[in-house]
């Protein structure tokens, strides 16, 4: 069935501004976008960072690829068009959360440069921080946290990033966390120190 676009849609403006919300939170909104291979450590770092942010009084929220695919993006697969749609939707959601004033941690493989750039373009200026969670394919295969590499290498999963689908390394990440060589604790500390300075106001 062909989808019909809505017409006669008029934007309604708010009487409360982003600045109003930032004042209430005592922080600016920020999208912290994690990209990297499956098993590189995106979720593990985001989970610990969210915990640390909360302990230190920041309002943060985590949008995780696997979790979002249970709901909002449950209709999408892993071919290139669906991966693009997956990121398009989450980029829009992340921009809304940033606008709400939250430190928004987004952990999706997001293998294509064009979609990461799209996500940045959707977010308020200076409010997007790209973290490349870098691990060699070998490390990810050895970790095989979810047993997916085993299946992908056996040909049981198609379009698996790093095995049967491409991963484009970010050209200009704001930070690289090399989880082959740096511990989870060190990654979280490095990131927390940067993020807390960026978002704190007053
Ligand atoms: N420095 C590190 N940073 C993040 N995770 C690490 C690190 N070293 C080892 N790990 C482990 O690697 C695994 C990464 O899995 P996960 O966070 O689910 O990956 P992703 O979300 O990128 O698919 C976890 O079991 C984590 O404990
Ligand atoms: Mg994950």
mmCIF file of C-alpha atoms and ligand atoms in Angstrom:
data_model
loop_
_atom_site.group_PDB
_atom_site.id
_atom_site.type_symbol
_atom_site.label_atom_id
_atom_site.label_comp_id
_atom_site.label_asym_id
_atom_site.label_seq_id
_atom_site.Cartn_x
_atom_site.Cartn_y
_atom_site.Cartn_z
ATOM 1 C CA UNK A 1 0.000 0.000 0.000
ATOM 2 C CA UNK A 2 1.367 3.402 -0.975
ATOM 3 C CA UNK A 3 1.811 5.771 1.940
ATOM 4 C CA UNK A 4 0.132 9.147 1.643
ATOM 5 C CA UNK A 5 1.863 12.146 3.210
ATOM 6 C CA UNK A 6 -0.115 14.452 5.479
ATOM 7 C CA UNK A 7 -0.921 17.913 4.178
ATOM 8 C CA UNK A 8 -2.201 21.108 5.834
ATOM 9 C CA UNK A 9 0.162 20.654 8.764
ATOM 10 C CA UNK A 10 1.019 23.876 10.571
ATOM 11 C CA UNK A 11 3.820 24.199 13.125
ATOM 12 C CA UNK A 12 2.732 25.409 16.584
ATOM 13 C CA UNK A 13 5.245 27.436 18.578
ATOM 14 C CA UNK A 14 6.031 26.976 22.262
ATOM 15 C CA UNK A 15 5.847 29.612 24.962
ATOM 16 C CA UNK A 16 8.649 27.866 26.861
ATOM 17 C CA UNK A 17 12.143 27.985 25.386
ATOM 18 C CA UNK A 18 15.102 25.625 25.342
ATOM 19 C CA UNK A 19 16.884 28.152 27.572
ATOM 20 C CA UNK A 20 14.048 27.931 30.110
ATOM 21 C CA UNK A 21 14.472 24.186 30.285
ATOM 22 C CA UNK A 22 18.267 24.402 30.570
ATOM 23 C CA UNK A 23 17.874 26.757 33.522
ATOM 24 C CA UNK A 24 15.598 24.323 35.328
ATOM 25 C CA UNK A 25 17.972 21.407 34.718
ATOM 26 C CA UNK A 26 21.157 23.395 35.371
ATOM 27 C CA UNK A 27 22.583 21.852 32.216
ATOM 28 C CA UNK A 28 22.528 22.082 28.463
ATOM 29 C CA UNK A 29 21.141 19.304 26.316
ATOM 30 C CA UNK A 30 23.655 17.199 24.411
ATOM 31 C CA UNK A 31 23.517 14.255 22.044
ATOM 32 C CA UNK A 32 26.388 11.877 22.740
ATOM 33 C CA UNK A 33 26.329 9.604 19.719
ATOM 34 C CA UNK A 34 28.244 6.321 20.018
ATOM 35 C CA UNK A 35 29.180 4.501 16.833
ATOM 36 C CA UNK A 36 31.144 1.280 16.455
ATOM 37 C CA UNK A 37 30.973 -2.384 15.615
ATOM 38 C CA UNK A 38 28.651 -4.725 17.457
ATOM 39 C CA UNK A 39 30.439 -5.679 20.665
ATOM 40 C CA UNK A 40 32.811 -2.704 20.559
ATOM 41 C CA UNK A 41 31.380 -1.436 23.855
ATOM 42 C CA UNK A 42 28.816 1.247 22.976
ATOM 43 C CA UNK A 43 26.091 0.009 25.320
ATOM 44 C CA UNK A 44 28.460 -0.892 28.150
ATOM 45 C CA UNK A 45 29.988 2.605 28.104
ATOM 46 C CA UNK A 46 26.621 4.368 27.723
ATOM 47 C CA UNK A 47 25.111 2.405 30.627
ATOM 48 C CA UNK A 48 27.997 3.273 32.962
ATOM 49 C CA UNK A 49 28.122 6.873 31.762
ATOM 50 C CA UNK A 50 24.400 7.332 32.386
ATOM 51 C CA UNK A 51 24.869 5.949 35.907
ATOM 52 C CA UNK A 52 27.761 8.299 36.599
ATOM 53 C CA UNK A 53 25.906 11.301 35.153
ATOM 54 C CA UNK A 54 22.909 10.549 37.350
ATOM 55 C CA UNK A 55 25.058 10.162 40.475
ATOM 56 C CA UNK A 56 26.552 13.584 39.753
ATOM 57 C CA UNK A 57 23.141 15.237 39.318
ATOM 58 C CA UNK A 58 22.861 15.395 35.536
ATOM 59 C CA UNK A 59 19.672 14.402 33.750
ATOM 60 C CA UNK A 60 20.544 11.807 31.145
ATOM 61 C CA UNK A 61 18.679 9.340 29.011
ATOM 62 C CA UNK A 62 19.885 6.384 26.989
ATOM 63 C CA UNK A 63 18.588 5.431 23.565
ATOM 64 C CA UNK A 64 19.972 2.019 22.676
ATOM 65 C CA UNK A 65 19.807 0.386 19.262
ATOM 66 C CA UNK A 66 18.660 -3.009 20.481
ATOM 67 C CA UNK A 67 16.026 -1.529 22.799
ATOM 68 C CA UNK A 68 14.605 0.842 20.191
ATOM 69 C CA UNK A 69 14.350 -2.028 17.723
ATOM 70 C CA UNK A 70 11.940 -3.664 20.184
ATOM 71 C CA UNK A 71 9.501 -0.786 19.836
ATOM 72 C CA UNK A 72 9.731 2.337 17.697
ATOM 73 C CA UNK A 73 11.834 0.593 15.042
ATOM 74 C CA UNK A 74 10.444 -2.937 15.391
ATOM 75 C CA UNK A 75 9.323 -2.816 11.766
ATOM 76 C CA UNK A 76 12.871 -2.369 10.408
ATOM 77 C CA UNK A 77 15.475 -4.875 9.244
ATOM 78 C CA UNK A 78 19.199 -4.587 8.529
ATOM 79 C CA UNK A 79 19.377 -3.834 4.802
ATOM 80 C CA UNK A 80 20.834 -0.424 3.900
ATOM 81 C CA UNK A 81 17.459 1.327 3.451
ATOM 82 C CA UNK A 82 16.150 0.054 6.791
ATOM 83 C CA UNK A 83 19.396 0.918 8.552
ATOM 84 C CA UNK A 84 19.086 4.455 7.182
ATOM 85 C CA UNK A 85 15.477 4.677 8.376
ATOM 86 C CA UNK A 86 16.534 3.282 11.764
ATOM 87 C CA UNK A 87 19.052 6.084 12.160
ATOM 88 C CA UNK A 88 16.796 8.741 10.628
ATOM 89 C CA UNK A 89 14.124 8.110 13.236
ATOM 90 C CA UNK A 90 16.527 7.944 16.135
ATOM 91 C CA UNK A 91 18.291 11.105 14.973
ATOM 92 C CA UNK A 92 14.951 12.908 15.100
ATOM 93 C CA UNK A 93 14.184 11.465 18.545
ATOM 94 C CA UNK A 94 17.661 12.314 19.856
ATOM 95 C CA UNK A 95 17.288 15.908 18.627
ATOM 96 C CA UNK A 96 13.990 16.176 20.526
ATOM 97 C CA UNK A 97 15.572 14.809 23.705
ATOM 98 C CA UNK A 98 18.444 17.257 23.327
ATOM 99 C CA UNK A 99 15.938 20.054 22.881
ATOM 100 C CA UNK A 100 14.189 18.829 26.029
ATOM 101 C CA UNK A 101 17.507 19.547 27.808
ATOM 102 C CA UNK A 102 18.730 16.015 28.407
ATOM 103 C CA UNK A 103 22.170 14.472 28.020
ATOM 104 C CA UNK A 104 21.078 11.923 25.452
ATOM 105 C CA UNK A 105 23.258 8.846 25.011
ATOM 106 C CA UNK A 106 22.652 7.193 21.660
ATOM 107 C CA UNK A 107 24.278 3.819 21.057
ATOM 108 C CA UNK A 108 23.633 2.475 17.595
ATOM 109 C CA UNK A 109 26.155 0.805 15.282
ATOM 110 C CA UNK A 110 25.321 3.602 12.799
ATOM 111 C CA UNK A 111 27.746 2.281 10.192
ATOM 112 C CA UNK A 112 27.234 4.932 7.508
ATOM 113 C CA UNK A 113 28.903 8.329 7.557
ATOM 114 C CA UNK A 114 25.997 9.949 5.722
ATOM 115 C CA UNK A 115 23.527 8.972 8.473
ATOM 116 C CA UNK A 116 25.834 10.106 11.271
ATOM 117 C CA UNK A 117 26.156 13.449 9.466
ATOM 118 C CA UNK A 118 22.380 13.531 9.129
ATOM 119 C CA UNK A 119 22.004 12.986 12.881
ATOM 120 C CA UNK A 120 24.414 15.845 13.540
ATOM 121 C CA UNK A 121 22.539 18.102 11.122
ATOM 122 C CA UNK A 122 19.287 17.482 13.012
ATOM 123 C CA UNK A 123 20.758 18.509 16.366
ATOM 124 C CA UNK A 124 21.172 22.071 17.673
ATOM 125 C CA UNK A 125 24.582 23.559 16.858
ATOM 126 C CA UNK A 126 27.434 22.517 19.176
ATOM 127 C CA UNK A 127 25.162 19.940 20.804
ATOM 128 C CA UNK A 128 26.305 16.781 19.069
ATOM 129 C CA UNK A 129 29.311 14.807 20.272
ATOM 130 C CA UNK A 130 30.411 11.830 18.194
ATOM 131 C CA UNK A 131 32.224 9.039 20.019
ATOM 132 C CA UNK A 132 33.874 6.340 17.957
ATOM 133 C CA UNK A 133 33.960 3.234 20.126
ATOM 134 C CA UNK A 134 36.797 1.488 18.397
ATOM 135 C CA UNK A 135 37.597 -2.179 18.685
ATOM 136 C CA UNK A 136 39.142 -4.499 16.147
ATOM 137 C CA UNK A 137 36.848 -6.984 14.459
ATOM 138 C CA UNK A 138 38.979 -9.690 16.052
ATOM 139 C CA UNK A 139 38.263 -8.354 19.548
ATOM 140 C CA UNK A 140 34.527 -8.117 18.831
ATOM 141 C CA UNK A 141 34.497 -11.664 17.471
ATOM 142 C CA UNK A 142 36.345 -12.904 20.557
ATOM 143 C CA UNK A 143 33.941 -11.071 22.891
ATOM 144 C CA UNK A 144 30.889 -12.148 20.901
ATOM 145 C CA UNK A 145 28.683 -10.785 23.688
ATOM 146 C CA UNK A 146 25.432 -11.893 22.103
ATOM 147 C CA UNK A 147 26.709 -14.883 20.114
ATOM 148 C CA UNK A 148 25.874 -13.024 16.912
ATOM 149 C CA UNK A 149 29.325 -13.145 15.282
ATOM 150 C CA UNK A 150 29.282 -16.924 15.518
ATOM 151 C CA UNK A 151 25.986 -16.979 13.665
ATOM 152 C CA UNK A 152 27.046 -14.302 11.160
ATOM 153 C CA UNK A 153 30.314 -16.100 10.376
ATOM 154 C CA UNK A 154 28.364 -19.311 9.869
ATOM 155 C CA UNK A 155 26.187 -17.460 7.353
ATOM 156 C CA UNK A 156 23.099 -17.640 9.563
ATOM 157 C CA UNK A 157 22.679 -13.840 9.781
ATOM 158 C CA UNK A 158 22.831 -11.677 6.682
ATOM 159 C CA UNK A 159 23.874 -8.010 6.525
ATOM 160 C CA UNK A 160 25.941 -8.264 9.700
ATOM 161 C CA UNK A 161 28.201 -5.237 10.146
ATOM 162 C CA UNK A 162 31.893 -6.080 9.858
ATOM 163 C CA UNK A 163 31.159 -9.531 8.445
ATOM 164 C CA UNK A 164 28.697 -9.185 5.590
ATOM 165 C CA UNK A 165 27.842 -5.471 5.726
ATOM 166 C CA UNK A 166 30.211 -2.494 5.730
ATOM 167 C CA UNK A 167 31.271 -0.287 8.609
ATOM 168 C CA UNK A 168 32.525 3.153 7.596
ATOM 169 C CA UNK A 169 34.918 4.513 10.207
ATOM 170 C CA UNK A 170 34.044 8.067 11.265
ATOM 171 C CA UNK A 171 36.222 10.650 9.551
ATOM 172 C CA UNK A 172 35.984 13.310 12.248
ATOM 173 C CA UNK A 173 34.852 11.840 15.569
ATOM 174 C CA UNK A 174 34.981 14.157 18.574
ATOM 175 C CA UNK A 175 36.518 11.338 20.589
ATOM 176 C CA UNK A 176 37.908 7.876 19.925
ATOM 177 C CA UNK A 177 37.685 5.318 22.719
ATOM 178 C CA UNK A 178 39.867 2.364 21.828
ATOM 179 C CA UNK A 179 38.337 -0.441 23.859
ATOM 180 C CA UNK A 180 41.045 -2.862 22.705
ATOM 181 C CA UNK A 181 43.463 -1.038 24.960
ATOM 182 C CA UNK A 182 41.450 1.107 27.416
ATOM 183 C CA UNK A 183 39.332 -0.341 30.223
ATOM 184 C CA UNK A 184 35.621 0.352 30.538
ATOM 185 C CA UNK A 185 36.260 2.425 33.680
ATOM 186 C CA UNK A 186 38.830 4.584 31.889
ATOM 187 C CA UNK A 187 36.499 5.103 28.917
ATOM 188 C CA UNK A 188 33.696 6.240 31.227
ATOM 189 C CA UNK A 189 35.961 8.543 33.215
ATOM 190 C CA UNK A 190 37.406 10.187 30.089
ATOM 191 C CA UNK A 191 33.969 10.736 28.635
ATOM 192 C CA UNK A 192 32.351 11.898 31.874
ATOM 193 C CA UNK A 193 35.053 14.535 32.385
ATOM 194 C CA UNK A 194 34.459 15.947 28.893
ATOM 195 C CA UNK A 195 30.661 15.723 28.928
ATOM 196 C CA UNK A 196 30.140 17.174 32.394
ATOM 197 C CA UNK A 197 32.236 20.240 31.464
ATOM 198 C CA UNK A 198 30.316 20.679 28.216
ATOM 199 C CA UNK A 199 26.816 20.580 29.673
ATOM 200 C CA UNK A 200 27.094 22.149 33.134
ATOM 201 C CA UNK A 201 25.766 25.700 33.428
ATOM 202 C CA UNK A 202 25.786 28.118 36.336
HETATM 203 N N1 LIG B 1 36.934 -0.692 27.390
HETATM 204 C C1 LIG B 1 35.745 -1.267 27.222
HETATM 205 N N2 LIG B 1 34.672 -0.492 26.968
HETATM 206 C C2 LIG B 1 33.455 -1.050 26.791
HETATM 207 N N3 LIG B 1 33.209 -2.369 26.858
HETATM 208 C C3 LIG B 1 34.251 -3.190 27.109
HETATM 209 C C4 LIG B 1 35.551 -2.667 27.301
HETATM 210 N N4 LIG B 1 36.382 -3.698 27.525
HETATM 211 C C5 LIG B 1 35.620 -4.801 27.472
HETATM 212 N N5 LIG B 1 34.342 -4.516 27.254
HETATM 213 C C6 LIG B 1 33.240 -5.474 27.140
HETATM 214 O O1 LIG B 1 32.861 -5.576 25.776
HETATM 215 C C7 LIG B 1 31.478 -5.859 25.683
HETATM 216 C C8 LIG B 1 30.835 -4.830 24.762
HETATM 217 O O2 LIG B 1 29.478 -5.173 24.564
HETATM 218 P P1 LIG B 1 28.365 -4.077 24.263
HETATM 219 O O3 LIG B 1 28.549 -2.904 25.153
HETATM 220 O O4 LIG B 1 27.057 -4.788 24.312
HETATM 221 O O5 LIG B 1 28.734 -3.680 22.759
HETATM 222 P P2 LIG B 1 27.875 -2.851 21.718
HETATM 223 O O6 LIG B 1 26.787 -2.137 22.454
HETATM 224 O O7 LIG B 1 28.878 -1.925 21.081
HETATM 225 O O8 LIG B 1 27.366 -3.851 20.746
HETATM 226 C C9 LIG B 1 30.897 -5.836 27.088
HETATM 227 O O9 LIG B 1 30.773 -7.152 27.559
HETATM 228 C C10 LIG B 1 31.968 -5.076 27.869
HETATM 229 O O10 LIG B 1 32.003 -5.441 29.211
HETATM 230 MG MG1 LIG B 2 24.677 -2.287 22.179
#
